Amino acid sequence: MRINEDTLLEGEKVVLVPYNADHVPRYHQWMCSPELQKLTASEPLTLEQEHDMQRSWREDDDKCTFIILDKQKWADPSIPEQECMVGDVNIFLTDPSDPSLAELEIMIAGYRVFLLFLEFTSTGVHKLGIQKFEVKIGLDNKITIAMFKKFHFQELSISEVFREVTLGVTVNEALQKHVFGNMDFMLQREYGKARDIRQAPFTPLSL
């Protein structure tokens, strides 16, 4: 989606930025891992195919993705942004007849990452109008299952064939108040300006 192409979401410990071409080599390295391929039900891709996938994520109207950065590293301009990458978070609009429903994927599960993304997609300034979220998790991934259940996700189905459980939640006003609470820790900025500031050469003050 282009709706988030210049959106930066800044939390207390992480920063979410749009997935762009500069991130692809690092992302490709991650996805060469057989363990990650298994966890994400992904097939290995060439670097060229990964670039094609990134362009698809940017252009397609049914997908939205952010790269998750370590905020402490990202605050140091001497560290390239690619070296700050720690994960990604995505949504897929899976039902053309119901644009309020999306499937959620988080490569690095975390409380604050989840809040930042849901705030943007369901209640944020650039609201996408998504109110119903589903997530598929491997049955052995007890920690992630427990985290989503803390956000009131309920079990929808279990696939013994694929060894995964599907959880779902509808974000209504009561849940927003209970789960999101005070979101003052989140800042939303223009990604392009923030990136340019990081990349600007340092000029020492003359005495």
CSV table of C-alpha atoms in Angstrom, one decimal:
chain,number,residue,atom,x,y,z
A,1,MET,CA,0.0,0.0,0.0
A,2,ARG,CA,1.1,3.5,-0.7
A,3,ILE,CA,-0.8,4.9,2.2
A,4,ASN,CA,2.1,4.2,4.5
A,5,GLU,CA,5.0,5.0,2.1
A,6,ASP,CA,6.0,8.1,4.0
A,7,THR,CA,4.9,7.1,7.5
A,8,LEU,CA,7.2,6.5,10.4
A,9,LEU,CA,5.7,5.2,13.7
A,10,GLU,CA,8.0,5.8,16.7
A,11,GLY,CA,7.5,4.0,20.0
A,12,GLU,CA,9.6,3.7,23.1
A,13,LYS,CA,11.9,0.9,21.9
A,14,VAL,CA,11.1,0.4,18.3
A,15,VAL,CA,10.6,2.4,15.1
A,16,LEU,CA,8.3,1.2,12.3
A,17,VAL,CA,9.2,2.4,8.8
A,18,PRO,CA,7.9,1.5,5.3
A,19,TYR,CA,9.6,-1.5,3.6
A,20,ASN,CA,11.7,0.0,0.8
A,21,ALA,CA,14.4,-1.3,-1.6
A,22,ASP,CA,17.3,-0.6,0.7
A,23,HIS,CA,15.9,-3.1,3.2
A,24,VAL,CA,15.6,-6.0,0.8
A,25,PRO,CA,19.2,-7.4,1.0
A,26,ARG,CA,18.9,-7.7,4.8
A,27,TYR,CA,15.4,-9.1,4.6
A,28,HIS,CA,16.6,-11.6,2.0
A,29,GLN,CA,19.3,-12.8,4.4
A,30,TRP,CA,16.7,-13.4,7.1
A,31,MET,CA,14.4,-15.4,4.8
A,32,CYS,CA,17.3,-17.7,3.7
A,33,SER,CA,16.9,-19.2,7.2
A,34,PRO,CA,15.1,-22.6,7.1
A,35,GLU,CA,13.7,-21.9,10.6
A,36,LEU,CA,12.1,-18.6,9.5
A,37,GLN,CA,10.8,-20.2,6.3
A,38,LYS,CA,9.1,-22.8,8.4
A,39,LEU,CA,7.7,-20.2,10.9
A,40,THR,CA,6.3,-18.0,8.1
A,41,ALA,CA,5.3,-20.8,5.8
A,42,SER,CA,7.5,-19.2,3.1
A,43,GLU,CA,9.4,-20.6,0.1
A,44,PRO,CA,13.0,-19.5,-0.5
A,45,LEU,CA,13.3,-16.7,-3.0
A,46,THR,CA,16.2,-15.3,-5.0
A,47,LEU,CA,17.3,-11.7,-4.3
A,48,GLU,CA,15.7,-10.6,-7.5
A,49,GLN,CA,12.4,-12.2,-6.5
A,50,GLU,CA,12.6,-10.5,-3.1
A,51,HIS,CA,12.9,-7.2,-4.8
A,52,ASP,CA,9.8,-8.0,-6.9
A,53,MET,CA,8.0,-8.9,-3.7
A,54,GLN,CA,9.0,-5.6,-2.1
A,55,ARG,CA,7.6,-3.7,-5.1
A,56,SER,CA,4.4,-5.7,-4.8
A,57,TRP,CA,4.1,-4.8,-1.1
A,58,ARG,CA,4.5,-1.1,-2.0
A,59,GLU,CA,2.1,-1.1,-5.0
A,60,ASP,CA,-0.7,-3.6,-4.1
A,61,ASP,CA,-3.8,-2.2,-2.4
A,62,ASP,CA,-4.4,-5.4,-0.3
A,63,LYS,CA,-1.1,-5.4,1.6
A,64,CYS,CA,0.6,-3.1,4.1
A,65,THR,CA,4.0,-3.7,5.7
A,66,PHE,CA,6.4,-1.9,8.1
A,67,ILE,CA,10.0,-2.8,8.9
A,68,ILE,CA,10.7,-2.9,12.6
A,69,LEU,CA,13.9,-1.1,13.7
A,70,ASP,CA,15.8,-1.1,17.0
A,71,LYS,CA,15.2,2.5,18.2
A,72,GLN,CA,18.4,2.7,20.2
A,73,LYS,CA,20.5,1.7,17.1
A,74,TRP,CA,18.4,3.9,14.8
A,75,ALA,CA,19.0,6.9,17.0
A,76,ASP,CA,22.7,6.7,16.0
A,77,PRO,CA,23.1,8.1,12.5
A,78,SER,CA,26.4,6.3,12.0
A,79,ILE,CA,24.6,3.0,12.0
A,80,PRO,CA,23.0,2.3,8.6
A,81,GLU,CA,19.2,1.8,8.8
A,82,GLN,CA,19.5,-1.8,7.4
A,83,GLU,CA,21.6,-2.7,10.4
A,84,CYS,CA,18.9,-1.5,12.7
A,85,MET,CA,16.3,-4.0,11.3
A,86,VAL,CA,14.9,-6.5,13.7
A,87,GLY,CA,11.7,-7.7,12.1
A,88,ASP,CA,8.6,-6.8,10.2
A,89,VAL,CA,4.8,-6.5,10.6
A,90,ASN,CA,2.3,-7.0,7.8
A,91,ILE,CA,-1.4,-7.1,7.1
A,92,PHE,CA,-3.2,-8.8,4.1
A,93,LEU,CA,-6.8,-7.8,3.1
A,94,THR,CA,-8.0,-11.3,2.6
A,95,ASP,CA,-11.7,-10.8,1.8
A,96,PRO,CA,-12.5,-8.4,-1.1
A,97,SER,CA,-16.1,-8.4,0.1
A,98,ASP,CA,-15.1,-7.2,3.6
A,99,PRO,CA,-12.4,-4.5,3.6
A,100,SER,CA,-12.6,-4.3,7.4
A,101,LEU,CA,-11.0,-7.8,7.8
A,102,ALA,CA,-7.2,-8.3,7.6
A,103,GLU,CA,-4.8,-11.1,8.4
A,104,LEU,CA,-1.9,-10.0,10.6
A,105,GLU,CA,1.7,-11.2,10.5
A,106,ILE,CA,4.5,-10.1,12.9
A,107,MET,CA,8.0,-11.5,12.5
A,108,ILE,CA,9.1,-10.3,15.9
A,109,ALA,CA,6.2,-10.5,18.3
A,110,GLY,CA,6.1,-7.8,20.9
A,111,TYR,CA,3.5,-5.8,22.9
A,112,ARG,CA,4.6,-2.3,21.7
A,113,VAL,CA,5.0,-3.4,18.1
A,114,PHE,CA,1.5,-4.8,18.1
A,115,LEU,CA,0.0,-1.6,19.6
A,116,LEU,CA,1.8,0.7,17.2
A,117,PHE,CA,0.6,-1.2,14.2
A,118,LEU,CA,-3.0,-1.7,15.3
A,119,GLU,CA,-3.2,2.0,16.3
A,120,PHE,CA,-2.2,2.9,12.7
A,121,THR,CA,-4.4,0.4,10.9
A,122,SER,CA,-7.6,0.7,13.0
A,123,THR,CA,-7.6,4.0,14.8
A,124,GLY,CA,-4.7,6.0,13.6
A,125,VAL,CA,-4.5,9.3,11.7
A,126,HIS,CA,-4.2,7.4,8.3
A,127,LYS,CA,-7.0,5.0,9.3
A,128,LEU,CA,-7.4,2.0,7.0
A,129,GLY,CA,-10.8,1.2,8.4
A,130,ILE,CA,-9.7,-2.3,9.5
A,131,GLN,CA,-11.6,-3.5,12.6
A,132,LYS,CA,-11.3,-7.3,12.4
A,133,PHE,CA,-7.9,-9.0,12.6
A,134,GLU,CA,-7.0,-12.6,12.2
A,135,VAL,CA,-3.6,-14.3,12.8
A,136,LYS,CA,-2.3,-17.8,12.1
A,137,ILE,CA,0.2,-19.2,14.6
A,138,GLY,CA,2.0,-22.5,14.8
A,139,LEU,CA,0.5,-24.7,17.5
A,140,ASP,CA,4.0,-25.0,19.2
A,141,ASN,CA,4.4,-21.2,19.5
A,142,LYS,CA,2.8,-21.0,22.9
A,143,ILE,CA,4.4,-17.6,23.8
A,144,THR,CA,2.9,-15.8,20.7
A,145,ILE,CA,-0.4,-17.4,21.2
A,146,ALA,CA,-0.5,-16.2,24.8
A,147,MET,CA,0.5,-12.7,23.7
A,148,PHE,CA,-2.4,-12.4,21.2
A,149,LYS,CA,-4.9,-13.8,23.7
A,150,LYS,CA,-3.9,-11.0,26.1
A,151,PHE,CA,-5.2,-8.7,23.4
A,152,HIS,CA,-8.6,-10.6,23.5
A,153,PHE,CA,-7.9,-12.6,20.4
A,154,GLN,CA,-10.2,-15.7,20.4
A,155,GLU,CA,-9.6,-19.1,18.9
A,156,LEU,CA,-11.4,-19.4,15.6
A,157,SER,CA,-10.1,-22.7,14.2
A,158,ILE,CA,-7.3,-25.2,14.5
A,159,SER,CA,-5.6,-27.0,11.5
A,160,GLU,CA,-4.0,-30.2,12.5
A,161,VAL,CA,-2.7,-30.6,8.9
A,162,PHE,CA,-0.8,-27.3,9.0
A,163,ARG,CA,-0.2,-27.5,12.8
A,164,GLU,CA,-1.5,-23.9,13.3
A,165,VAL,CA,-4.3,-22.1,15.1
A,166,THR,CA,-6.3,-19.1,13.8
A,167,LEU,CA,-7.1,-16.4,16.3
A,168,GLY,CA,-9.3,-13.4,15.7
A,169,VAL,CA,-10.5,-10.2,17.3
A,170,THR,CA,-12.8,-7.3,16.5
A,171,VAL,CA,-11.6,-3.9,17.6
A,172,ASN,CA,-14.5,-2.0,19.0
A,173,GLU,CA,-14.6,1.2,21.1
A,174,ALA,CA,-14.5,-0.7,24.4
A,175,LEU,CA,-11.5,-2.8,23.3
A,176,GLN,CA,-9.7,0.3,22.1
A,177,LYS,CA,-10.0,1.9,25.5
A,178,HIS,CA,-9.0,-1.3,27.3
A,179,VAL,CA,-6.1,-2.4,25.1
A,180,PHE,CA,-4.7,0.9,23.6
A,181,GLY,CA,-5.3,3.0,26.7
A,182,ASN,CA,-2.9,5.9,26.6
A,183,MET,CA,-1.0,5.9,23.3
A,184,ASP,CA,1.0,9.1,24.1
A,185,PHE,CA,4.2,7.0,23.7
A,186,MET,CA,3.6,6.8,19.9
A,187,LEU,CA,4.8,9.5,17.5
A,188,GLN,CA,3.9,9.6,13.8
A,189,ARG,CA,6.3,11.4,11.5
A,190,GLU,CA,7.2,11.8,7.9
A,191,TYR,CA,9.6,9.0,7.1
A,192,GLY,CA,11.4,10.8,4.2
A,193,LYS,CA,12.3,13.8,6.4
A,194,ALA,CA,13.5,11.6,9.3
A,195,ARG,CA,15.6,9.5,6.9
A,196,ASP,CA,17.2,12.7,5.3
A,197,ILE,CA,18.1,14.0,8.8
A,198,ARG,CA,19.8,10.7,9.7
A,199,GLN,CA,21.7,10.7,6.4
A,200,ALA,CA,22.8,14.4,6.5
A,201,PRO,CA,26.6,14.8,6.9
A,202,PHE,CA,27.7,15.9,10.3
A,203,THR,CA,29.3,19.4,10.3
A,204,PRO,CA,31.3,20.2,13.4
A,205,LEU,CA,30.8,23.6,14.9
A,206,SER,CA,33.6,26.0,14.2
A,207,LEU,CA,35.1,27.9,17.2
